[in-house]
Coordinates of C-alpha atoms in Angstrom, one line a residue:
Chain A
M1 CA -3.6 -55.4 99.1
A2 CA -5.8 -57.8 101.1
T3 CA -4.5 -61.2 101.3
I4 CA -6.7 -64.5 101.2
G5 CA -6.1 -64.9 104.8
Q6 CA -7.6 -61.2 105.7
L7 CA -10.2 -61.7 103.4
A8 CA -11.4 -65.0 105.0
T9 CA -11.3 -63.4 108.6
Q10 CA -13.3 -60.2 107.6
P11 CA -16.9 -60.5 108.8
I12 CA -19.4 -62.0 106.5
K13 CA -21.2 -58.7 106.0
A14 CA -18.1 -56.9 104.9
R15 CA -17.4 -59.6 102.1
K16 CA -20.9 -59.6 100.9
H17 CA -20.2 -55.9 99.8
G18 CA -16.9 -57.1 98.7
A19 CA -16.9 -55.0 95.7
K20 CA -15.4 -52.3 97.8
S21 CA -12.2 -54.2 98.8
P22 CA -9.4 -53.7 96.2
A23 CA -8.7 -57.7 96.0
S24 CA -12.2 -58.4 94.9
I25 CA -12.3 -55.5 92.4
A26 CA -9.1 -56.9 91.1
F27 CA -10.6 -60.3 90.9
L28 CA -13.8 -59.0 89.3
V29 CA -11.9 -56.8 86.6
A30 CA -9.7 -60.0 85.7
L31 CA -12.6 -62.2 85.1
W32 CA -14.3 -59.3 83.0
C33 CA -11.0 -59.3 81.0
A34 CA -11.0 -62.9 80.7
L35 CA -14.5 -63.1 79.2
G36 CA -13.8 -59.8 77.1
F37 CA -11.0 -61.5 75.6
S38 CA -12.7 -64.6 74.5
I39 CA -15.5 -62.6 73.2
L40 CA -13.1 -60.5 71.3
C41 CA -11.3 -63.4 69.7
L42 CA -14.6 -64.8 68.8
L43 CA -15.8 -61.5 67.2
T44 CA -12.6 -61.1 65.3
L45 CA -12.8 -64.5 63.7
L46 CA -16.5 -64.1 62.8
I47 CA -16.1 -60.6 61.4
T48 CA -12.9 -61.4 59.3
S49 CA -14.7 -64.5 58.1
V50 CA -17.8 -62.6 57.2
M51 CA -15.8 -59.8 55.8
D52 CA -13.8 -62.3 53.5
G53 CA -16.6 -64.6 52.6
L54 CA -19.5 -62.2 52.0
P55 CA -19.0 -61.8 48.5
R56 CA -18.9 -65.5 47.9
L57 CA -22.2 -66.2 50.0
D58 CA -24.1 -66.9 46.7
S59 CA -26.1 -69.7 45.2
N60 CA -22.8 -71.0 43.5
L61 CA -21.6 -71.9 46.8
L62 CA -24.6 -74.2 47.4
T63 CA -25.2 -75.7 43.8
Q64 CA -21.6 -75.9 42.3
Y65 CA -18.8 -78.3 42.8
T66 CA -15.3 -77.3 43.9
S67 CA -13.4 -76.0 40.7
Q68 CA -9.7 -75.7 40.2
I69 CA -10.1 -74.3 36.8
A70 CA -12.6 -71.6 37.8
P71 CA -12.4 -71.3 41.6
E72 CA -14.3 -67.9 41.6
R73 CA -17.5 -70.0 40.4
G74 CA -16.7 -73.1 42.6
G75 CA -18.9 -74.0 45.6
A76 CA -19.3 -76.7 48.2
R77 CA -22.0 -78.9 46.8
A78 CA -20.3 -81.9 47.4
A79 CA -19.0 -81.1 50.7
I80 CA -22.7 -80.2 51.9
I81 CA -24.2 -83.3 50.6
G82 CA -21.3 -85.3 52.0
S83 CA -21.6 -83.7 55.4
L84 CA -25.3 -84.7 55.3
W85 CA -24.4 -88.2 54.4
V86 CA -21.9 -88.7 57.1
I87 CA -24.2 -87.0 59.9
A88 CA -27.0 -89.4 58.9
A89 CA -24.7 -92.3 59.0
T90 CA -23.3 -91.2 62.2
A91 CA -26.7 -90.6 63.7
I92 CA -28.1 -94.1 62.6
M93 CA -25.3 -95.7 64.1
A94 CA -24.7 -93.7 67.3
I95 CA -27.9 -92.8 68.5
P96 CA -29.8 -96.1 69.0
L97 CA -26.5 -97.9 70.3
G98 CA -25.9 -94.7 72.9
I99 CA -29.2 -94.6 74.1
A100 CA -29.4 -98.3 74.5
A101 CA -26.1 -98.3 76.5
A102 CA -27.5 -95.5 78.6
V103 CA -30.8 -97.4 79.3
Y104 CA -28.7 -100.6 80.3
L105 CA -26.0 -98.8 82.4
E106 CA -28.7 -96.5 84.2
E107 CA -31.6 -98.7 84.5
F108 CA -30.5 -102.5 84.4
A109 CA -26.4 -102.6 85.3
D110 CA -25.5 -103.4 88.7
P111 CA -23.2 -100.8 89.6
R112 CA -21.5 -103.2 92.2
R113 CA -20.3 -105.4 89.6
W114 CA -16.7 -104.8 88.6
Y115 CA -17.3 -104.8 84.8
N116 CA -19.9 -102.3 85.0
R117 CA -17.6 -99.9 87.0
L118 CA -14.9 -100.6 84.4
I119 CA -17.6 -99.7 81.7
E120 CA -18.4 -96.6 83.7
V121 CA -14.4 -95.4 84.1
N122 CA -13.9 -96.3 80.4
L123 CA -16.8 -94.0 79.2
Q124 CA -15.5 -91.1 81.0
N125 CA -11.9 -91.6 79.5
L126 CA -13.2 -92.2 76.0
A127 CA -15.1 -88.8 76.2
A128 CA -11.9 -87.1 76.6
V129 CA -9.8 -88.9 73.9
P130 CA -8.7 -86.8 71.0
A131 CA -10.6 -86.9 68.0
I132 CA -8.0 -87.9 65.7
V133 CA -7.5 -91.2 67.5
Y134 CA -10.9 -92.4 66.4
G135 CA -9.8 -91.7 62.9
L136 CA -6.7 -93.9 63.4
L137 CA -8.8 -96.5 64.9
T138 CA -11.3 -96.7 62.0
A139 CA -8.8 -96.3 59.4
G140 CA -7.1 -99.8 61.0
F141 CA -10.7 -101.1 61.4
A142 CA -11.5 -100.6 57.8
L143 CA -8.2 -102.1 56.4
S144 CA -8.8 -105.1 58.5
I145 CA -12.1 -105.8 57.0
G146 CA -11.3 -104.7 53.7
L147 CA -13.5 -101.4 53.5
R148 CA -12.2 -98.6 51.5
R149 CA -11.2 -95.8 54.0
G150 CA -12.5 -92.8 52.3
V151 CA -16.3 -93.8 52.1
V152 CA -19.3 -92.3 54.0
L153 CA -19.6 -95.5 56.0
A154 CA -16.2 -95.2 57.5
G155 CA -16.6 -91.6 58.1
G156 CA -19.9 -92.5 60.0
I157 CA -18.3 -95.2 62.1
A158 CA -15.4 -92.7 63.0
L159 CA -17.8 -89.9 64.1
A160 CA -20.2 -92.4 65.6
L161 CA -17.3 -93.6 67.9
L162 CA -16.2 -90.2 68.4
I163 CA -19.7 -88.9 69.9
L164 CA -20.8 -92.1 71.5
P165 CA -19.5 -91.5 74.8
V166 CA -21.0 -87.8 74.9
I167 CA -24.4 -89.4 73.7
I168 CA -24.4 -92.1 76.5
I169 CA -23.2 -89.9 79.2
T170 CA -26.0 -87.2 78.6
A171 CA -28.7 -89.8 77.8
R172 CA -27.7 -91.3 81.3
E173 CA -28.0 -87.9 83.1
A174 CA -31.5 -87.3 81.2
L175 CA -32.4 -90.8 82.6
R176 CA -31.4 -90.2 86.0
A177 CA -33.6 -86.9 86.2
V178 CA -36.5 -89.0 85.9
P179 CA -37.9 -89.4 89.4
A180 CA -37.7 -92.8 90.8
E181 CA -41.4 -92.7 91.9
I182 CA -42.4 -92.8 88.1
R183 CA -40.5 -96.1 87.8
Q184 CA -42.1 -97.5 91.0
G185 CA -45.4 -96.3 90.4
S186 CA -45.2 -98.3 87.1
L187 CA -43.6 -101.3 88.6
A188 CA -46.4 -101.3 91.3
L189 CA -49.0 -101.4 88.7
G190 CA -47.8 -104.5 87.5
A191 CA -45.5 -103.4 84.5
T192 CA -42.4 -105.4 83.8
P193 CA -39.0 -103.5 84.2
L194 CA -39.0 -103.5 80.3
Q195 CA -42.2 -102.0 80.1
T196 CA -41.5 -99.3 82.6
V197 CA -38.3 -98.3 80.8
W198 CA -40.0 -98.3 77.3
R199 CA -43.2 -96.7 78.2
Q200 CA -42.4 -94.4 81.3
T201 CA -38.9 -93.7 81.9
L202 CA -37.5 -93.3 78.4
P203 CA -40.5 -91.1 77.1
S204 CA -40.0 -88.8 79.9
A205 CA -36.2 -88.4 79.3
I206 CA -36.6 -87.9 75.6
P207 CA -36.1 -84.1 75.9
G208 CA -32.9 -84.4 77.6
V209 CA -31.7 -87.1 75.6
A210 CA -32.6 -85.2 72.2
T211 CA -30.9 -82.2 73.4
G212 CA -27.7 -84.2 74.1
T213 CA -27.6 -86.0 70.7
I214 CA -28.2 -83.0 68.6
L215 CA -25.2 -81.2 70.6
A216 CA -23.2 -84.4 70.0
L217 CA -24.1 -84.3 66.3
S218 CA -23.3 -81.0 65.9
R219 CA -19.9 -81.7 67.3
A220 CA -19.5 -84.4 64.8
L221 CA -20.6 -81.8 61.9
G222 CA -17.7 -79.6 62.7
E223 CA -15.0 -82.3 63.0
A224 CA -12.4 -82.5 60.4
A225 CA -9.2 -84.3 61.9
P226 CA -10.8 -88.1 62.1
L227 CA -12.0 -87.6 58.5
L228 CA -8.6 -86.3 57.2
L229 CA -7.0 -89.5 58.5
L230 CA -9.4 -91.6 56.6
G231 CA -8.1 -90.4 53.3
G232 CA -9.2 -86.7 53.4
L233 CA -10.7 -86.7 50.0
V234 CA -10.8 -82.9 48.9
T235 CA -11.6 -82.9 45.3
I236 CA -14.9 -84.7 44.3
R237 CA -17.1 -83.5 41.6
F238 CA -20.2 -85.8 42.2
D239 CA -22.9 -86.2 44.7
P240 CA -22.1 -88.9 47.3
N241 CA -24.9 -91.4 46.6
G242 CA -24.5 -94.3 49.2
L243 CA -22.6 -95.6 52.2
L244 CA -19.8 -96.8 50.0
S245 CA -19.6 -93.8 48.1
G246 CA -16.6 -91.6 48.4
F247 CA -17.3 -88.4 50.1
T248 CA -16.0 -84.9 51.4
T249 CA -17.3 -82.7 54.3
L250 CA -17.4 -79.0 54.8
P251 CA -14.6 -78.9 57.5
I252 CA -12.3 -81.0 55.2
Q253 CA -13.2 -78.9 52.2
I254 CA -12.6 -75.5 54.2
F255 CA -9.3 -76.9 55.5
N256 CA -8.1 -77.6 51.9
W257 CA -9.2 -74.4 50.3
A258 CA -7.8 -72.1 53.3
G259 CA -4.5 -74.0 52.5
R260 CA -4.6 -72.9 48.7
A261 CA -2.4 -70.2 47.4
E262 CA -5.1 -68.6 45.3
A263 CA -7.2 -65.8 47.1
D264 CA -10.2 -67.1 45.5
F265 CA -10.2 -70.3 47.3
Q266 CA -9.7 -68.5 50.6
Q267 CA -12.5 -66.4 49.8
L268 CA -14.4 -69.6 49.1
A269 CA -13.2 -70.9 52.5
A270 CA -14.5 -68.0 54.6
A271 CA -17.8 -68.2 52.9
A272 CA -18.2 -71.9 53.7
I273 CA -17.1 -71.3 57.3
I274 CA -19.9 -69.0 57.5
L275 CA -22.3 -71.7 56.1
L276 CA -20.8 -74.1 58.5
L277 CA -21.5 -71.7 61.5
V278 CA -25.0 -71.2 60.4
M279 CA -25.5 -75.0 60.2
L280 CA -24.1 -75.6 63.7
L281 CA -26.0 -72.5 65.1
L282 CA -29.1 -73.9 63.8
M283 CA -28.4 -77.4 65.2
N284 CA -27.8 -75.9 68.5
A285 CA -30.7 -73.7 68.3
L286 CA -32.9 -76.7 67.8
A287 CA -31.3 -78.3 70.8
I288 CA -32.1 -75.4 73.1
L289 CA -35.7 -75.2 71.7
I290 CA -36.5 -78.8 72.5
R291 CA -35.0 -78.5 75.8
N292 CA -37.1 -75.3 76.6
R293 CA -40.3 -76.6 75.2
Y294 CA -40.4 -80.2 76.4
Q295 CA -38.4 -80.1 79.7
R296 CA -40.4 -81.1 82.6
Q297 CA -40.2 -80.0 86.2
W298 CA -40.8 -82.9 88.6
Chain B
M1 CA -43.8 -109.8 77.6
N2 CA -47.3 -109.7 76.0
R3 CA -47.6 -109.5 72.1
R4 CA -48.5 -105.9 72.1
T5 CA -45.2 -104.8 73.8
L6 CA -43.4 -107.0 71.4
R7 CA -45.0 -105.4 68.6
R8 CA -44.2 -101.9 69.8
T9 CA -40.5 -102.8 70.4
A10 CA -40.1 -104.9 67.3
L11 CA -41.6 -102.1 64.8
P12 CA -38.9 -99.5 65.6
A13 CA -36.0 -102.2 65.5
T14 CA -37.3 -103.7 62.1
L15 CA -37.4 -100.1 60.7
F16 CA -33.8 -99.1 61.9
I17 CA -32.4 -102.4 60.5
A18 CA -34.5 -102.0 57.1
L19 CA -33.2 -98.6 56.8
G20 CA -29.5 -99.5 57.5
L21 CA -29.8 -102.1 54.8
T22 CA -31.2 -100.0 52.0
A23 CA -28.6 -97.5 52.8
C24 CA -26.0 -100.0 52.1
G25 CA -26.9 -100.5 48.8
G26 CA -26.6 -98.4 45.6
Q27 CA -22.9 -98.8 44.8
T28 CA -21.6 -98.1 41.4
E29 CA -19.1 -100.5 40.0
G30 CA -16.5 -99.2 37.2
S31 CA -17.2 -100.5 34.1
A32 CA -17.5 -99.6 30.1
T33 CA -20.8 -98.5 29.2
G34 CA -22.7 -99.5 26.1
E35 CA -22.2 -96.2 24.3
G36 CA -18.4 -96.7 24.1
G37 CA -18.1 -94.0 27.1
V38 CA -16.6 -94.9 30.4
S39 CA -17.9 -94.6 33.8
G40 CA -16.9 -95.5 37.3
E41 CA -14.7 -94.1 39.9
V42 CA -10.8 -93.1 39.6
L43 CA -9.4 -93.0 43.1
V44 CA -6.5 -90.4 43.6
D45 CA -4.7 -89.7 46.8
G46 CA -1.3 -88.4 47.7
S47 CA 0.7 -85.0 47.6
S48 CA -1.2 -82.0 48.3
T49 CA 1.2 -80.1 46.2
V50 CA 0.1 -82.0 43.1
E51 CA -3.5 -82.2 44.0
P52 CA -4.6 -79.0 42.1
L53 CA -3.1 -80.5 39.0
T54 CA -4.9 -84.0 39.3
S55 CA -8.2 -82.3 40.2
A56 CA -8.0 -79.8 37.2
A57 CA -7.5 -82.9 34.9
G58 CA -10.2 -84.5 36.4
E59 CA -12.3 -81.3 35.9
F60 CA -11.6 -81.2 32.2
F61 CA -11.9 -85.2 31.8
L62 CA -15.5 -84.7 33.0
E63 CA -16.3 -82.9 30.0
E64 CA -15.3 -85.8 28.0
A65 CA -16.5 -88.6 30.1
P66 CA -19.3 -87.2 32.4
D67 CA -19.9 -90.7 34.1
V68 CA -16.5 -91.0 35.6
N69 CA -16.0 -89.8 39.2
V70 CA -12.4 -88.8 39.8
S71 CA -11.8 -88.3 43.6
V72 CA -8.7 -86.7 44.8
G73 CA -7.3 -87.0 48.4
T74 CA -4.3 -85.0 50.1
S75 CA -2.9 -87.6 52.6
G76 CA 0.6 -86.4 51.5
T77 CA 3.2 -88.0 49.1
G78 CA 4.2 -90.5 51.8
G79 CA 0.7 -91.1 53.0
G80 CA -0.4 -91.6 49.3
F81 CA 2.2 -94.2 48.7
E82 CA 1.2 -96.2 51.5
V83 CA -2.6 -96.6 50.5
F84 CA -1.3 -96.9 46.8
C85 CA 0.8 -99.9 47.7
Q86 CA -2.1 -101.4 49.7
G87 CA -4.2 -101.4 46.4
Q88 CA -6.7 -98.7 47.5
T89 CA -5.9 -96.1 45.1
D90 CA -5.5 -96.2 41.3
I91 CA -3.2 -93.1 41.2
S92 CA -0.9 -91.7 43.6
N93 CA 0.2 -88.0 43.6
A94 CA 3.9 -87.5 44.2
S95 CA 6.0 -84.5 44.5
R96 CA 9.2 -86.5 44.7
P97 CA 10.1 -89.9 43.4
I98 CA 9.0 -93.0 45.1
K99 CA 11.5 -94.2 47.7
E100 CA 13.1 -97.6 47.8
E101 CA 11.3 -98.7 50.9
E102 CA 7.8 -97.5 49.4
A103 CA 8.3 -99.3 46.1
A104 CA 9.5 -102.5 48.3
A105 CA 6.2 -102.3 50.2
C106 CA 4.4 -102.1 46.7
E107 CA 6.4 -105.2 45.6
T108 CA 5.5 -107.1 48.5
E109 CA 1.6 -106.6 48.1
G110 CA 2.1 -107.2 44.3
I111 CA 1.2 -103.8 43.2
E112 CA 3.1 -102.9 39.9
F113 CA 3.3 -99.2 39.0
T114 CA 4.4 -96.7 36.3
E115 CA 6.0 -93.3 37.0
L116 CA 4.6 -90.4 34.9
Q117 CA 6.1 -86.9 35.2
V118 CA 3.3 -84.6 34.7
A119 CA 4.6 -81.0 35.5
T120 CA 7.4 -79.1 36.9
D121 CA 8.0 -77.2 40.0
A122 CA 10.4 -74.6 41.0
L123 CA 10.9 -74.8 44.7
T124 CA 11.1 -71.0 45.7
V125 CA 13.2 -69.7 48.4
V126 CA 11.8 -66.4 49.6
T127 CA 12.3 -63.4 51.6
S128 CA 9.9 -60.5 52.4
S129 CA 9.8 -57.8 49.7
E130 CA 11.2 -55.6 52.4
N131 CA 14.5 -57.6 52.7
D132 CA 17.2 -55.3 51.0
F133 CA 20.3 -57.5 51.3
I134 CA 19.6 -60.8 49.7
T135 CA 19.2 -61.3 46.1
C136 CA 21.2 -64.5 45.6
L137 CA 22.1 -67.4 47.5
T138 CA 24.8 -70.3 46.6
T139 CA 23.7 -73.7 47.3
E140 CA 26.4 -73.8 49.9
E141 CA 25.1 -70.8 51.5
L142 CA 21.6 -72.6 51.8
A143 CA 23.2 -75.7 53.2
T144 CA 25.0 -73.6 55.7
L145 CA 21.7 -71.9 56.7
W146 CA 19.5 -75.2 56.6
G147 CA 21.9 -78.0 57.4
P148 CA 21.7 -80.0 60.6
A149 CA 24.9 -78.3 61.9
A150 CA 23.1 -74.8 61.8
E151 CA 20.9 -75.8 64.6
G152 CA 21.7 -73.2 67.7
T153 CA 24.8 -72.0 65.9
I154 CA 23.9 -70.0 62.7
T155 CA 21.6 -67.4 64.2
T156 CA 22.6 -64.1 62.4
W157 CA 22.9 -63.3 58.7
N158 CA 26.6 -62.6 58.7
Q159 CA 27.2 -65.8 59.7
V160 CA 26.0 -67.2 56.3
N161 CA 27.8 -64.5 54.3
P162 CA 30.1 -62.0 55.8
E163 CA 28.6 -59.3 53.7
F164 CA 25.1 -59.7 55.2
P165 CA 24.2 -57.6 58.5
A166 CA 24.2 -59.1 61.8
E167 CA 20.6 -59.5 61.9
P168 CA 18.9 -62.5 63.6
I169 CA 17.8 -65.1 61.2
E170 CA 14.2 -66.2 61.0
L171 CA 13.4 -69.4 59.1
F172 CA 10.2 -70.9 58.0
G173 CA 9.6 -74.0 55.9
P174 CA 7.4 -77.0 55.6
G175 CA 6.9 -79.8 58.3
T176 CA 8.8 -83.0 57.8
D177 CA 5.6 -84.6 56.3
S178 CA 5.9 -82.7 53.2
G179 CA 7.4 -83.8 49.9
T180 CA 8.6 -80.5 49.7
F181 CA 10.7 -80.8 52.7
D182 CA 12.2 -84.2 51.5
Y183 CA 13.1 -82.5 48.2
F184 CA 14.8 -79.5 49.4
T185 CA 16.7 -81.5 52.2
G186 CA 17.8 -84.0 49.7
E187 CA 18.9 -81.3 47.2
I188 CA 20.6 -78.9 49.6
N189 CA 21.8 -80.8 52.7
G190 CA 22.6 -84.0 50.5
E191 CA 20.5 -86.2 52.4
E192 CA 16.5 -86.3 52.7
G193 CA 14.8 -85.5 55.9
V194 CA 18.0 -83.9 57.3
S195 CA 17.8 -80.5 58.3
R196 CA 18.0 -78.0 61.2
T197 CA 14.9 -78.3 63.2
D198 CA 14.8 -74.8 65.0
Y199 CA 12.6 -73.4 62.4
N200 CA 9.1 -72.4 62.1
A201 CA 7.6 -75.3 60.6
S202 CA 3.9 -75.4 59.3
E203 CA 2.1 -77.7 56.7
D204 CA 0.2 -74.7 55.6
D205 CA 2.1 -72.8 53.0
N206 CA 0.0 -69.7 53.5
V207 CA 1.3 -69.8 57.2
I208 CA 5.0 -69.6 55.7
V209 CA 3.9 -66.9 53.5
Q210 CA 2.6 -64.8 56.2
G211 CA 5.7 -65.5 58.6
V212 CA 8.0 -64.7 56.0
S213 CA 6.4 -61.5 54.7
G214 CA 6.2 -60.2 58.2
S215 CA 10.0 -59.5 58.9
P216 CA 12.6 -58.2 56.7
N217 CA 15.0 -61.0 58.2
A218 CA 12.8 -63.9 57.5
L219 CA 13.4 -66.6 54.9
G220 CA 11.4 -69.6 53.9
Y221 CA 10.6 -72.1 50.9
F222 CA 7.8 -73.6 49.1
G223 CA 6.5 -74.3 45.7
F224 CA 6.4 -71.7 43.2
T225 CA 2.5 -71.2 43.0
Y226 CA 2.6 -69.7 46.5
F227 CA 5.4 -67.2 45.4
E228 CA 3.4 -66.4 42.3
Q229 CA 0.1 -65.6 44.3
N230 CA 1.7 -63.6 46.7
A231 CA 4.4 -61.9 44.6
E232 CA 3.8 -58.3 46.1
A233 CA 4.6 -59.3 49.5
L234 CA 7.8 -61.6 48.9
K235 CA 10.8 -61.6 47.2
A236 CA 12.1 -64.9 45.2
V237 CA 15.7 -65.4 46.2
E238 CA 17.9 -66.1 43.1
I239 CA 19.9 -69.4 43.4
D240 CA 23.5 -70.0 42.4
S241 CA 24.6 -73.5 41.8
G242 CA 27.9 -72.8 40.6
E243 CA 26.8 -71.4 37.3
G244 CA 25.8 -67.9 38.3
C245 CA 22.5 -66.8 39.9
V246 CA 19.1 -67.9 38.3
A247 CA 15.8 -66.7 39.5
P248 CA 13.1 -69.0 39.7
S249 CA 10.6 -68.9 36.8
A250 CA 8.6 -71.3 34.6
E251 CA 11.2 -71.2 31.8
A252 CA 14.3 -71.6 34.1
A253 CA 12.7 -74.5 35.4
Q254 CA 11.7 -76.0 32.1
D255 CA 15.0 -75.5 30.5
G256 CA 16.9 -76.9 33.4
S257 CA 18.9 -74.0 34.2
Y258 CA 17.4 -73.4 37.7
T259 CA 19.2 -76.0 39.6
P260 CA 18.9 -77.9 42.0
L261 CA 15.5 -76.7 43.1
A262 CA 13.5 -77.4 39.9
R263 CA 11.6 -80.5 40.7
P264 CA 9.5 -82.9 38.8
L265 CA 6.1 -83.7 40.1
F266 CA 4.6 -87.1 39.3
I267 CA 1.6 -89.5 39.2
Y268 CA 2.2 -93.0 39.8
V269 CA -0.5 -95.3 38.2
N270 CA -1.2 -98.7 39.4
N271 CA -0.9 -101.0 36.3
A272 CA -3.4 -103.6 37.3
A273 CA -5.9 -100.7 37.6
V274 CA -5.2 -99.5 34.0
T275 CA -5.8 -102.9 32.5
D276 CA -8.8 -103.8 34.7
K277 CA -10.6 -100.5 34.9
P278 CA -11.2 -98.7 31.5
Q279 CA -12.1 -95.2 33.3
V280 CA -8.6 -95.3 34.9
K281 CA -7.0 -95.8 31.3
A282 CA -9.2 -93.3 29.7
F283 CA -8.2 -90.7 32.4
V284 CA -4.5 -91.3 32.1
D285 CA -4.5 -91.1 28.4
F286 CA -6.5 -87.8 28.7
F287 CA -4.1 -86.6 31.3
A288 CA -1.0 -87.3 29.1
A289 CA -2.5 -85.8 26.0
N290 CA -3.8 -82.8 27.5
D291 CA -0.9 -82.0 30.0
A292 CA -0.1 -78.5 28.8
P293 CA -3.4 -76.9 29.1
I294 CA -4.2 -78.7 32.4
A295 CA -1.0 -77.6 33.8
E296 CA -1.6 -74.1 32.6
A297 CA -5.0 -74.0 34.1
A298 CA -4.0 -75.1 37.4
K299 CA -1.2 -72.7 37.4
F300 CA 1.7 -75.1 37.2
I301 CA 4.9 -75.1 35.1
P302 CA 4.2 -77.3 32.0
L303 CA 6.8 -79.9 30.9
N304 CA 9.1 -79.3 28.1
D305 CA 9.0 -80.9 24.7
E306 CA 11.4 -83.7 25.7
Q307 CA 9.7 -84.4 28.9
R308 CA 6.0 -84.1 27.1
S309 CA 7.0 -86.8 24.6
A310 CA 8.3 -89.1 27.4
L311 CA 5.0 -88.6 29.2
E312 CA 2.9 -89.5 25.9
S313 CA 5.0 -92.6 25.2
T314 CA 5.0 -94.0 28.7
A315 CA 1.3 -93.3 28.9
S316 CA 0.6 -95.1 25.5
S317 CA 2.5 -98.1 26.5
L318 CA 0.2 -98.7 29.5
G319 CA -2.4 -101.2 29.5

């Protein structure tokens, strides 16, 4: 068994064909096992969900409300519409704010100022804060301004706070990827800094910003924890119809159904999981499509 | 900045603000409509055990009052009382009676409420159907098994009862946030919330079902519905509180012979909401009048005659 020391002292050529050394074979096998294990887990999850949920992947799932009396005919209508409302509210709050913050930090902020560095460090930390904390924060905020907790607006605030750091960070990356020559050229032609950002830098960065934003929104779509803390409405039999309307979302509904005693509800949960997975896959596919189609090489 | 730039920046900004403002509108206020029907919202939160019952009531109620939106949350009995006493909900589901400190919180906020028993549950102690040595446990044996003193010391079944084999004990139960946990510990260990902590705790009763059915030496407890739905994998343990062994069943829970684990399930109604919002009064009246079919549809144990007449008279005295 070769130690790392022995490997390091071997000539480069021997290491290049390192597949022959027992240590590197063992390492490669370990890597494949790790990869295989995670894919296996994912496949098991997918296959069991599909097998459990397939009989319920019908139009009732989309058009009916959840039903305690007849769970075999129930559906996720309120949850689907609620998810759309909350994601729309999240997007309206998080996207302009996130992009504006990214533009400020990347194009205007002076990184030598202590407060800008403080914002920078905070952003990195906020991106790693557990989702549930944003739910608590929003619940407290809603109480202090007299807003009911379990409404679309509160859900939107919680999810917007959750994904704001992610949007800011990815939007900054996208802005940073725009070559400095573009800005310099624009400024040299007499454009003001604001015009340069608005007409040159930001449009050039849009593909990257859009990709990051969609991925952030798809994370928000799959999130249950912060919304559960906001009251976790699980049974509503009406379509949410405004920012101050009560709501439920797909992850909350799935969480509730999966915990029920009746097998009908668990089947419904599996069907809703498939639905949620399809929605998430579509959003992620859209992000990849935008990236591949509009990405520019400078 | 020239005028053209201003216009290009101002347009998206205006659009965004306008969009935000329009989206803020469109809110429905609860009120009686002209036709004598009611409309508006009934906000319910609280115990996840009681949630299916209130949801079923809301579903039936929809046939009578299609314009009323009954929304039910599951913050847990304690979490439900917290928002109920802040006046955020009209009705709170509870799988145990309100605690003194919770009632005090309501009083501080000026919230007056009425307690209504709407169904009965038989907390069921279960083992795997493969278990061949437990058919009946006395309340003392349960206390030996679950008491705080058992932690780390009571680890094999023969310590609970010398007739049991010296097999290791595997325990499953609900987590400390659950009203089921509060009720069980209160009745068995003599004080709410006091229990050994070296057991597999889960807020998801299906996890307890899985755990208990997986081992012949396992024992757990939860609401009767979860036993009924998994009756082939589980065995319900009979409980002896001094007057012989009684198996959990709807009848035993109704006639009071299944003691001490038959528990009442409640809804707490905000008195002011009943007076001020006609849809809340209509919903509570409907719930009380149709309690038996609602409980049956939601697979709960209905009230006995005495409890039902108590429910009806309390409900009619409201508002």
